Short mmCIF file of C-alpha atoms and ligand atoms in Angstrom, two decimals:
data_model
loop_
_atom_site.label_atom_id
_atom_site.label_comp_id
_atom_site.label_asym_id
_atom_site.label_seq_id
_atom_site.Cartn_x
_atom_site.Cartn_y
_atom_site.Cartn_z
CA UNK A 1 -21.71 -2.64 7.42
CA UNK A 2 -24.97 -4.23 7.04
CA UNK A 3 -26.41 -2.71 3.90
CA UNK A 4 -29.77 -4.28 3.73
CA UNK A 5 -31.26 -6.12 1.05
CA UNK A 6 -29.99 -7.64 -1.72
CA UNK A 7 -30.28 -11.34 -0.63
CA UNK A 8 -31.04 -13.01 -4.52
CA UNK A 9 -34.61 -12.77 -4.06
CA UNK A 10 -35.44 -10.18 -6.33
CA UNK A 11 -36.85 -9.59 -9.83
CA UNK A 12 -35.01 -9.33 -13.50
CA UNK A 13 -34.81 -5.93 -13.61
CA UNK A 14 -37.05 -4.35 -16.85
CA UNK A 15 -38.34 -0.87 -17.86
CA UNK A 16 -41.77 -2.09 -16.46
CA UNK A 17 -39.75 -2.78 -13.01
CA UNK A 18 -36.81 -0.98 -12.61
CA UNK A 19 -34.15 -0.80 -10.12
CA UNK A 20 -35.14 2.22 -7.86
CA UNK A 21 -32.18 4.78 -6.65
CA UNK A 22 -32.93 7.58 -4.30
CA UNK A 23 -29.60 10.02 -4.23
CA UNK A 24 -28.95 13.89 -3.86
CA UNK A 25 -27.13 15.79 -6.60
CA UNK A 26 -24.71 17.10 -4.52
CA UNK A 27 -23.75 13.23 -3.20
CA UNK A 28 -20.88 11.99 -4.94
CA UNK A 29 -21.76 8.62 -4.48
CA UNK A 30 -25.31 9.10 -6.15
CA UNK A 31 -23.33 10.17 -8.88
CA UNK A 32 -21.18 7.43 -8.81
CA UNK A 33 -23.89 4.89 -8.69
CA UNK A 34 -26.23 6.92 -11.65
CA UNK A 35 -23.18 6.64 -13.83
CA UNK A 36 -22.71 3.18 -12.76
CA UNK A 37 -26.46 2.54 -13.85
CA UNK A 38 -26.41 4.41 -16.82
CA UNK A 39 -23.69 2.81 -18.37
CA UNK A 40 -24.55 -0.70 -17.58
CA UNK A 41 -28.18 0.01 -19.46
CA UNK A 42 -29.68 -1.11 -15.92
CA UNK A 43 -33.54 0.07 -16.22
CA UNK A 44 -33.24 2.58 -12.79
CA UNK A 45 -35.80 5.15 -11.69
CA UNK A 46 -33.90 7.85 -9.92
CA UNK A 47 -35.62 9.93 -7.42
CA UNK A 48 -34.07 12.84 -4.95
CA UNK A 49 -33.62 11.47 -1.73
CA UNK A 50 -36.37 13.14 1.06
CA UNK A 51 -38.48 14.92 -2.04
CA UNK A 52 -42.31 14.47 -2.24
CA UNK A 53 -41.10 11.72 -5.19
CA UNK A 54 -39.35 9.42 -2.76
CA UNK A 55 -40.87 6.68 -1.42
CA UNK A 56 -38.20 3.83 -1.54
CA UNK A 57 -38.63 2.29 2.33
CA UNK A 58 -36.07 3.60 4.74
CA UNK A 59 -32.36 1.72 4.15
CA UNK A 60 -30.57 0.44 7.27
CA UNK A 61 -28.24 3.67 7.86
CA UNK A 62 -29.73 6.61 6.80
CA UNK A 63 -27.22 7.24 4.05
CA UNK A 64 -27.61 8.04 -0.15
CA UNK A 65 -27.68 6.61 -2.61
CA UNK A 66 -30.31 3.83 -1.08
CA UNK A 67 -31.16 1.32 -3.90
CA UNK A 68 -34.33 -0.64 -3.98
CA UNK A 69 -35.47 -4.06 -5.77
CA UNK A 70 -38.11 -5.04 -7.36
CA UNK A 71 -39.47 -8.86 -5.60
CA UNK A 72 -41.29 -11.10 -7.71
CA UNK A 73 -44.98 -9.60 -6.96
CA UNK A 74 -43.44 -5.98 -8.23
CA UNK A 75 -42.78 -4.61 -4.28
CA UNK A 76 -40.02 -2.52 -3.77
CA UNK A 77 -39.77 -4.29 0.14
CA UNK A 78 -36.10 -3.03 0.66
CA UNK A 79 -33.56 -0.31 0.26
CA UNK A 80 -29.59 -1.45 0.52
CA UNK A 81 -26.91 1.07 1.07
CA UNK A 82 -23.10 1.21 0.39
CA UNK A 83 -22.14 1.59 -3.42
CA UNK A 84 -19.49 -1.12 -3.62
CA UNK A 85 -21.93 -3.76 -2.15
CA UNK A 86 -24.15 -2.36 -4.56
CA UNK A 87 -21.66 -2.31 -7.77
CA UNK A 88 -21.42 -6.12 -6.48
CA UNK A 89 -25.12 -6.98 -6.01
CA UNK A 90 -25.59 -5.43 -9.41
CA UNK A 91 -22.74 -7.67 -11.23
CA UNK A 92 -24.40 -10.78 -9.50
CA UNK A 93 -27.49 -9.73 -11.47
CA UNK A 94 -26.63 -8.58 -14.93
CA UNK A 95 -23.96 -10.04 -16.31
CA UNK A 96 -23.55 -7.51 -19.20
CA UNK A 97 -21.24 -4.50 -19.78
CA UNK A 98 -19.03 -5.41 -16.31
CA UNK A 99 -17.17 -3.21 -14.57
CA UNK A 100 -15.14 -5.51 -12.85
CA UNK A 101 -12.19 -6.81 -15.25
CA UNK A 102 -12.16 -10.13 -16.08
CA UNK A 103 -8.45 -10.96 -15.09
CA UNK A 104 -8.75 -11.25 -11.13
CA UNK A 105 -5.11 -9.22 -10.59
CA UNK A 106 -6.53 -6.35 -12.79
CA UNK A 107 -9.70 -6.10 -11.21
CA UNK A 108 -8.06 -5.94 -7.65
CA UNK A 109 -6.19 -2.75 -8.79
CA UNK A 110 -9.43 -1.67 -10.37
CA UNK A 111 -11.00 -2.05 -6.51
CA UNK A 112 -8.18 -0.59 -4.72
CA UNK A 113 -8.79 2.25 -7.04
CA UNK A 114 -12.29 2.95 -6.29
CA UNK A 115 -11.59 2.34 -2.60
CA UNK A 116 -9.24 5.23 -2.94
CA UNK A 117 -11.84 7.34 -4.63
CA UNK A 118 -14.33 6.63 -2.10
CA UNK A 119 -12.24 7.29 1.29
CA UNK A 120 -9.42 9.52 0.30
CA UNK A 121 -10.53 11.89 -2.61
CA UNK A 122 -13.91 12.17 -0.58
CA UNK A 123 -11.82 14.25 2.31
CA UNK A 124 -10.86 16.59 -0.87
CA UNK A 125 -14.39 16.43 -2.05
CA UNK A 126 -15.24 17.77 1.53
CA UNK A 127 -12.73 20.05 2.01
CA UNK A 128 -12.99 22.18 -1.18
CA UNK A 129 -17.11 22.05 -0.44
CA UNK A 130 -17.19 23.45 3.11
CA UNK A 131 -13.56 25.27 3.17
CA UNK A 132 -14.14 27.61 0.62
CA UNK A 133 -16.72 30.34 1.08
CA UNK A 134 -18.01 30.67 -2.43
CA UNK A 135 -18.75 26.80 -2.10
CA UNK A 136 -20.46 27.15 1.20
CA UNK A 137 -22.29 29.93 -0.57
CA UNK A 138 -23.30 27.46 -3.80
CA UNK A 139 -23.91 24.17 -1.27
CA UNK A 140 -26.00 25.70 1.30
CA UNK A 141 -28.59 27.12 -0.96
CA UNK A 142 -28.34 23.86 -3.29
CA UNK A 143 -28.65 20.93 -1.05
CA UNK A 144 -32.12 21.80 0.43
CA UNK A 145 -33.51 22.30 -3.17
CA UNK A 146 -33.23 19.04 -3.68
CA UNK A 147 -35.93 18.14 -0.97
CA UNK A 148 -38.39 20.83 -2.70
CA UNK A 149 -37.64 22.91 -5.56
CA UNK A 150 -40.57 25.41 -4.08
CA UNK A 151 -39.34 25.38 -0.28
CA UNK A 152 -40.09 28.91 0.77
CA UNK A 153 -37.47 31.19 1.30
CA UNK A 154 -36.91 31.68 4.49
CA UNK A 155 -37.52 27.81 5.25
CA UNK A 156 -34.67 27.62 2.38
CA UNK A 157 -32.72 30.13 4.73
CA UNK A 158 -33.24 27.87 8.15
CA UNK A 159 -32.60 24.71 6.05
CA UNK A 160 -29.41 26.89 4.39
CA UNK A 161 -27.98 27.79 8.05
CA UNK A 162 -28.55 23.93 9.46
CA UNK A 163 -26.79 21.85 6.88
CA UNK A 164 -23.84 24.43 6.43
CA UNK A 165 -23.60 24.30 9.93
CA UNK A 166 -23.70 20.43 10.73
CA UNK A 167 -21.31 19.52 7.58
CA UNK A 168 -19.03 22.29 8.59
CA UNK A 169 -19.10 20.51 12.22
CA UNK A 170 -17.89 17.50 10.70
CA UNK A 171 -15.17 18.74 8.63
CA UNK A 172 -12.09 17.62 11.10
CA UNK A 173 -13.90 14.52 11.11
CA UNK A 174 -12.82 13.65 7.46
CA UNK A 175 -9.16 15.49 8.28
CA UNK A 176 -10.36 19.07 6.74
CA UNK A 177 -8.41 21.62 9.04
CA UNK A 178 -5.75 24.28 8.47
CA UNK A 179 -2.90 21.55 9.47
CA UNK A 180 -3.75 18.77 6.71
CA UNK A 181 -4.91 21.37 4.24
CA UNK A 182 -1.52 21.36 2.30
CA UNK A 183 -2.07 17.61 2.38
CA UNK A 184 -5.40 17.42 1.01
CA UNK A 185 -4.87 20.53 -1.63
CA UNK A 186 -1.89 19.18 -2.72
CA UNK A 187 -3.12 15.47 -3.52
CA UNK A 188 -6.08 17.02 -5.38
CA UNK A 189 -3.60 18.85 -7.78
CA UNK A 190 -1.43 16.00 -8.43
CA UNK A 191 -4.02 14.03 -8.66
CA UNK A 192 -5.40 15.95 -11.72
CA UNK A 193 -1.90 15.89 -13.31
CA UNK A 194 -1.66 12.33 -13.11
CA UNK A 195 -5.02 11.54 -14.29
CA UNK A 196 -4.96 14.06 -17.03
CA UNK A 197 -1.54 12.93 -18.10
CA UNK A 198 -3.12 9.31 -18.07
CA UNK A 199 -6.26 10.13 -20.09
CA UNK A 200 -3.83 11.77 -22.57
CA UNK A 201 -2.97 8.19 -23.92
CA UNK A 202 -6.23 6.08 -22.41
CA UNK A 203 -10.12 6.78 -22.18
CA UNK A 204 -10.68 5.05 -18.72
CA UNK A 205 -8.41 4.39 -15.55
CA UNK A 206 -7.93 0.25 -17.00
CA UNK A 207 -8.31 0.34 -20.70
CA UNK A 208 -11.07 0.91 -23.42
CA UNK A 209 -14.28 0.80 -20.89
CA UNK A 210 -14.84 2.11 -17.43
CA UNK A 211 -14.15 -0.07 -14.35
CA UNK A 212 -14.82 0.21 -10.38
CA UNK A 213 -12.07 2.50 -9.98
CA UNK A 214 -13.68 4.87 -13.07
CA UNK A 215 -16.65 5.37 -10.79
CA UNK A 216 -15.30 6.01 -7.53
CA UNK A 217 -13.31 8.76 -8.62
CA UNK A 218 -16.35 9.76 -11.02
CA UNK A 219 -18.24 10.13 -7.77
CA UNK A 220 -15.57 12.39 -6.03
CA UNK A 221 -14.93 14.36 -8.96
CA UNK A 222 -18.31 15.09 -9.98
CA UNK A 223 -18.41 17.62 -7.27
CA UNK A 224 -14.88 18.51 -7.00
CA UNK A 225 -14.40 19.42 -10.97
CA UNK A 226 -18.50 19.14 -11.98
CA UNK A 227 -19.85 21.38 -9.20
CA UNK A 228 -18.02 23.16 -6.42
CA UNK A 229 -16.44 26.72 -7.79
CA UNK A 230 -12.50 26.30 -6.32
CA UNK A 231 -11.76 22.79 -6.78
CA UNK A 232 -13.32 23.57 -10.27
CA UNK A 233 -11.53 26.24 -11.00
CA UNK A 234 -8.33 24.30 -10.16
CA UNK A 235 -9.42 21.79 -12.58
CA UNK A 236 -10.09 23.72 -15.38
CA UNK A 237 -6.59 25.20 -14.98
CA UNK A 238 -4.93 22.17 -15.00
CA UNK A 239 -6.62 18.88 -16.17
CA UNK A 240 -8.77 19.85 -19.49
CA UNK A 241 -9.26 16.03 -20.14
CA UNK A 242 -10.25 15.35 -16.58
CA UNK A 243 -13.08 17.60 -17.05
CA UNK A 244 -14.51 16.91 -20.22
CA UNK A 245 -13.65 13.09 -18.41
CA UNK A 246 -16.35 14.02 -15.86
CA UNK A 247 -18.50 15.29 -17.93
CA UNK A 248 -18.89 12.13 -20.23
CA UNK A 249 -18.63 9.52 -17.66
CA UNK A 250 -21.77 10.67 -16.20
CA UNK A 251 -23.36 9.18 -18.95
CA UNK A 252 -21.90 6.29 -20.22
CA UNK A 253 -24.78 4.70 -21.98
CA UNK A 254 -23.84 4.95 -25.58
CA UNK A 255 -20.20 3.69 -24.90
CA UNK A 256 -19.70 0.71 -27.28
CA UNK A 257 -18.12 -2.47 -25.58
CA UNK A 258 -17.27 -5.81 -26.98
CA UNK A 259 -18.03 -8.64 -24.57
CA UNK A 260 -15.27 -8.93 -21.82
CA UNK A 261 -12.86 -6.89 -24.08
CA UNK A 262 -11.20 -3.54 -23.53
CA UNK A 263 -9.28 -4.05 -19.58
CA UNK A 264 -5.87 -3.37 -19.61
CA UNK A 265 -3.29 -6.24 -19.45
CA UNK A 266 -1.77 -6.68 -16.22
CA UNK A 267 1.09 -7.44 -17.99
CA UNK A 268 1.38 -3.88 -19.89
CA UNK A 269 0.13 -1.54 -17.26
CA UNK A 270 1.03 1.54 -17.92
CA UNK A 271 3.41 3.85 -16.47
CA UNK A 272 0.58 6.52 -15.98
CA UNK A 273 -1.26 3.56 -13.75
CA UNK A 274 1.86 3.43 -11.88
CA UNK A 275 2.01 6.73 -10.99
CA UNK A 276 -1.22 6.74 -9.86
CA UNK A 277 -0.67 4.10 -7.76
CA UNK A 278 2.55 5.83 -6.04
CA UNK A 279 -0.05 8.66 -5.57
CA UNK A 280 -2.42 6.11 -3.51
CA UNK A 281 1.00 5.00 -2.04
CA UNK A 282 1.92 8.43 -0.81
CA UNK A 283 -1.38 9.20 0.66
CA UNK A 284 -4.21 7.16 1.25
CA UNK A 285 -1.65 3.64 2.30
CA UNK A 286 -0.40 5.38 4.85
CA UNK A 287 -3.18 6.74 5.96
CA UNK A 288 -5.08 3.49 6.41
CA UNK A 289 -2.42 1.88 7.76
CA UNK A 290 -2.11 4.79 10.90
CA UNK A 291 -6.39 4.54 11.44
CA UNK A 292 -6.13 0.88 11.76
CA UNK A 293 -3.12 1.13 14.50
CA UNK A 294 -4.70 4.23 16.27
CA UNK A 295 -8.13 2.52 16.40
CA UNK A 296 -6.18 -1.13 17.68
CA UNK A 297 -4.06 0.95 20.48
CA UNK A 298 -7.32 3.01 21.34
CA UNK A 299 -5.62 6.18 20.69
CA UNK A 300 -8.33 9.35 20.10
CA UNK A 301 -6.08 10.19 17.11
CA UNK A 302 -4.59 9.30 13.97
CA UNK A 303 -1.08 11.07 13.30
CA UNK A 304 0.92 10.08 10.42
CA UNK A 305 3.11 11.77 7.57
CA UNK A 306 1.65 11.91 4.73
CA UNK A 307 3.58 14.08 1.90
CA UNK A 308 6.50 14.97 4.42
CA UNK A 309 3.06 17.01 6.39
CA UNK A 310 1.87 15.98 9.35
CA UNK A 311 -1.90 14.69 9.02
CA UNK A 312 -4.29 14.52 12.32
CA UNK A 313 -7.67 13.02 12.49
CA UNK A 314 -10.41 10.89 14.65
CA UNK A 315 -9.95 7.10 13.78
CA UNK A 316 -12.30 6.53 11.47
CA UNK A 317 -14.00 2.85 12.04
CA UNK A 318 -15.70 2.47 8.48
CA UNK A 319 -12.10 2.84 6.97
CA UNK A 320 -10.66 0.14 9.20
CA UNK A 321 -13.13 -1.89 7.73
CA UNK A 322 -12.18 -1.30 4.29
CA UNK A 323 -8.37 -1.93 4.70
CA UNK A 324 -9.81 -5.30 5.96
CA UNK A 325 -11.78 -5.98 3.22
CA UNK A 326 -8.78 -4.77 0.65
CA UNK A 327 -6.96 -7.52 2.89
CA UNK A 328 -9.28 -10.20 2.65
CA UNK A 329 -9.61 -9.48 -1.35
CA UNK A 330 -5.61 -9.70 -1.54
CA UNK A 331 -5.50 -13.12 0.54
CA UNK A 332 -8.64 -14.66 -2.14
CA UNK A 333 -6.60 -14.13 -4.89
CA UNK A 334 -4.98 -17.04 -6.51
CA UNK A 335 -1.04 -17.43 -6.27
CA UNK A 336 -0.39 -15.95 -9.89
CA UNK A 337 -2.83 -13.10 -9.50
CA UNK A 338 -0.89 -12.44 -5.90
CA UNK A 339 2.17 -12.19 -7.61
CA UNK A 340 1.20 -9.97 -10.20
CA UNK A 341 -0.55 -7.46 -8.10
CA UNK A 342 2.83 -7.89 -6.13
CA UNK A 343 4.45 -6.60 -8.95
CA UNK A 344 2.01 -4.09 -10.04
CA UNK A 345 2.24 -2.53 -6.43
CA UNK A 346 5.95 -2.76 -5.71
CA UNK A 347 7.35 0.22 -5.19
CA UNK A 348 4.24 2.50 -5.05
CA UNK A 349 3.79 2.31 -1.38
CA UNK A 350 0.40 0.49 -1.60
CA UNK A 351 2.12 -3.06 -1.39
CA UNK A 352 2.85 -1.86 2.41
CA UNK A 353 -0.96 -2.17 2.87
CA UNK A 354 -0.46 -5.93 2.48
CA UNK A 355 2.71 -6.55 3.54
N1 GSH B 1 -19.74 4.25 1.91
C1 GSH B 1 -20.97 4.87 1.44
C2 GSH B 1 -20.93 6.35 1.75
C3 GSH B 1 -22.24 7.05 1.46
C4 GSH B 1 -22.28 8.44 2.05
O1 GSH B 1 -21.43 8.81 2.90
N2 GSH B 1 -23.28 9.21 1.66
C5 GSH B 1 -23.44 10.55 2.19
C6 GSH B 1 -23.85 11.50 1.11
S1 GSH B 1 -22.69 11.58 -0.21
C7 GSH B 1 -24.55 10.56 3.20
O2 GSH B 1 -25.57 9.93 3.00
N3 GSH B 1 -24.36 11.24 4.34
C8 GSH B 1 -25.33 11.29 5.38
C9 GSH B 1 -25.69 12.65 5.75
O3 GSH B 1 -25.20 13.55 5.11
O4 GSH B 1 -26.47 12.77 6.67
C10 GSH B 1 -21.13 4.60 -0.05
O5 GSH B 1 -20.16 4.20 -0.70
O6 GSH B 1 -22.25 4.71 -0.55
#
């Protein structure tokens, strides 16, 4: 995807001229990219996407979060979409408090990670939102507050009745239906064991500081544990350190880090990594794999098993594109790196992504 902007020619980024964001609070990946912000002690103005605050200029897709840069005369010409192109653009241009490990085989995990977080958790993000009525309830009346704290109510109402109904028209899209609902339900609870079980030993996904992968799920789970009531609930039942997880990795900014110290060896990962992985392995591999045949052969669905369950959905082109780019990030590695992200994937079902 194009995503606008970002082509070196803007400004060192100070309180005086910050970075501009314009997100919902209901968008995980607003989230995602706040925290991101936050914790790297970017200077960022945030601003609610479509409120009488937001003028960033329009991005090339109307999608959140846009980002904007300051040029060198203090315009903010530009807005740039996508938050791993972002995560990227923003590494390119401050150097400090990374969140891409420095050894190239641990920061490819760290990527697949996120990229998991982004495309797979966000179809259990989804689901619990518009499946559930006491979440259609809380996001209906929510969402269009963020456009104008003040909207009359029965604008509020018409505004209430249009978004429930247009996400809720999109929910097979993302593979939210009463066949793939054990699927998606049941990767949502184990994935809050194995992340819990993880954090029991280890404050972030790769070691001592937060990486990629940190923030994608951040993203996700900042609505599915932070905000809507049943995938909350299921959290609070089972994942205590997940939660209070979410709740401190919004704001990262006091964090202390030591230069490029703190990632995980990829010598030593642990076993809790692993298991995480064989979760990505049992769901979101084969997944990507079936899109990218289904959208090669033309078919008008994706069927797979996933789990032992059958899962049906559309192809989805955007997620063909990222098993390409996972792809092309696997082929740049060096020899050694390959080898040890061979080994760090074998057996957890992701290596088939690159076999
Ligand atoms: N791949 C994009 C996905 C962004 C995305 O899907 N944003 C959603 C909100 S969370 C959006 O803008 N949807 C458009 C809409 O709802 O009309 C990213 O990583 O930023």
């Amino acid at each position: 995807m194009s995503s606008g902007a970002g082509d070196g020619s803007s400004a060192a980024l100070t309180p005086d001229r910050p970075l501009r964001i314009a997100g919902a609070l209901g968008s995980p990946y607003s989230l995602k990219m706040r925290a991101v912000l936050r914790y790297r002690r970017i200077p960022f103005q945030w601003v609610l996407r479509g409120s009488k605050w937001d003028d960033l200029p329009a991005a090339p897709v109307a999608l959140i979060p846009a980002i904007s840069f300051p040029d060198q005369n203090g315009a903010y010409p530009d807005a740039m979409i996508d938050s791993s192109p972002q995560i990227m653009r923003l590494e390119e241009l401050v150097p400090d408090r990374s969140i891409v490990p420095v050894d190239p085989a641990v920061a490819f995990l760290d990527y697949l990670l996120e990229d998991y977080g982004d495309e797979w958790v966000t179809k259990q993000m989804y689901h619990y939102r518009w499946w559930y009525e006491d979440a259609v309830a809380k996001a209906g009346m929510q969402l269009p507050l963020d456009i104008d704290q003040q909207m009359p109510a029965e604008q509020l109402e018409r505004s209430r009745l249009f978004i429930t109904d247009r996400q809720q028209s999109r929910m097979a899209l993302v593979g939210s239906t009463e066949g793939n609902r054990p699927v998606i339900e049941h990767s949502y609870e184990r994935l809050l064991d194995l992340f819990d079980a993880h954090l029991a030993t280890t404050p972030f996904l790769l070691g001592e500081r937060p990486g990629r992968g940190d923030f994608g799920i951040f993203g996700q789970f900042s609505q599915l544990v932070g905000w809507d009531p049943e995938s909350a609930r299921v959290a609070v039942d089972r994942a205590p350190r997940v939660v209070h997880w979410v709740n401190s990795t919004d704001d990262l900014s006091w964090l202390p880090v030591d230069g490029d110290a703190g990632w995980t060896d990829a010598g030593s990962i642990q076993a809790t990594i692993s298991d995480l992985l064989c979760e990505v392995g049992r769901t979101y591999a084969p997944f990507l794999l079936a899109n990218a045949a289904a959208l090669e052969s033309g078919a008008d669905e994706v069927i797979c098993t996933i789990d032992g369950h059958e899962f049906r959905q559309g192809p989805f082109a955007y997620q063909a594109k990222c098993l390409r780019w996972l792809r092309a990030a696997h082929d740049e590695l060096d020899p050694g790196s390959r080898a040890a992200v061979g080994r760090m994937l074998a057996d957890t079902g992701c290596e088939q992504l690159f076999a």
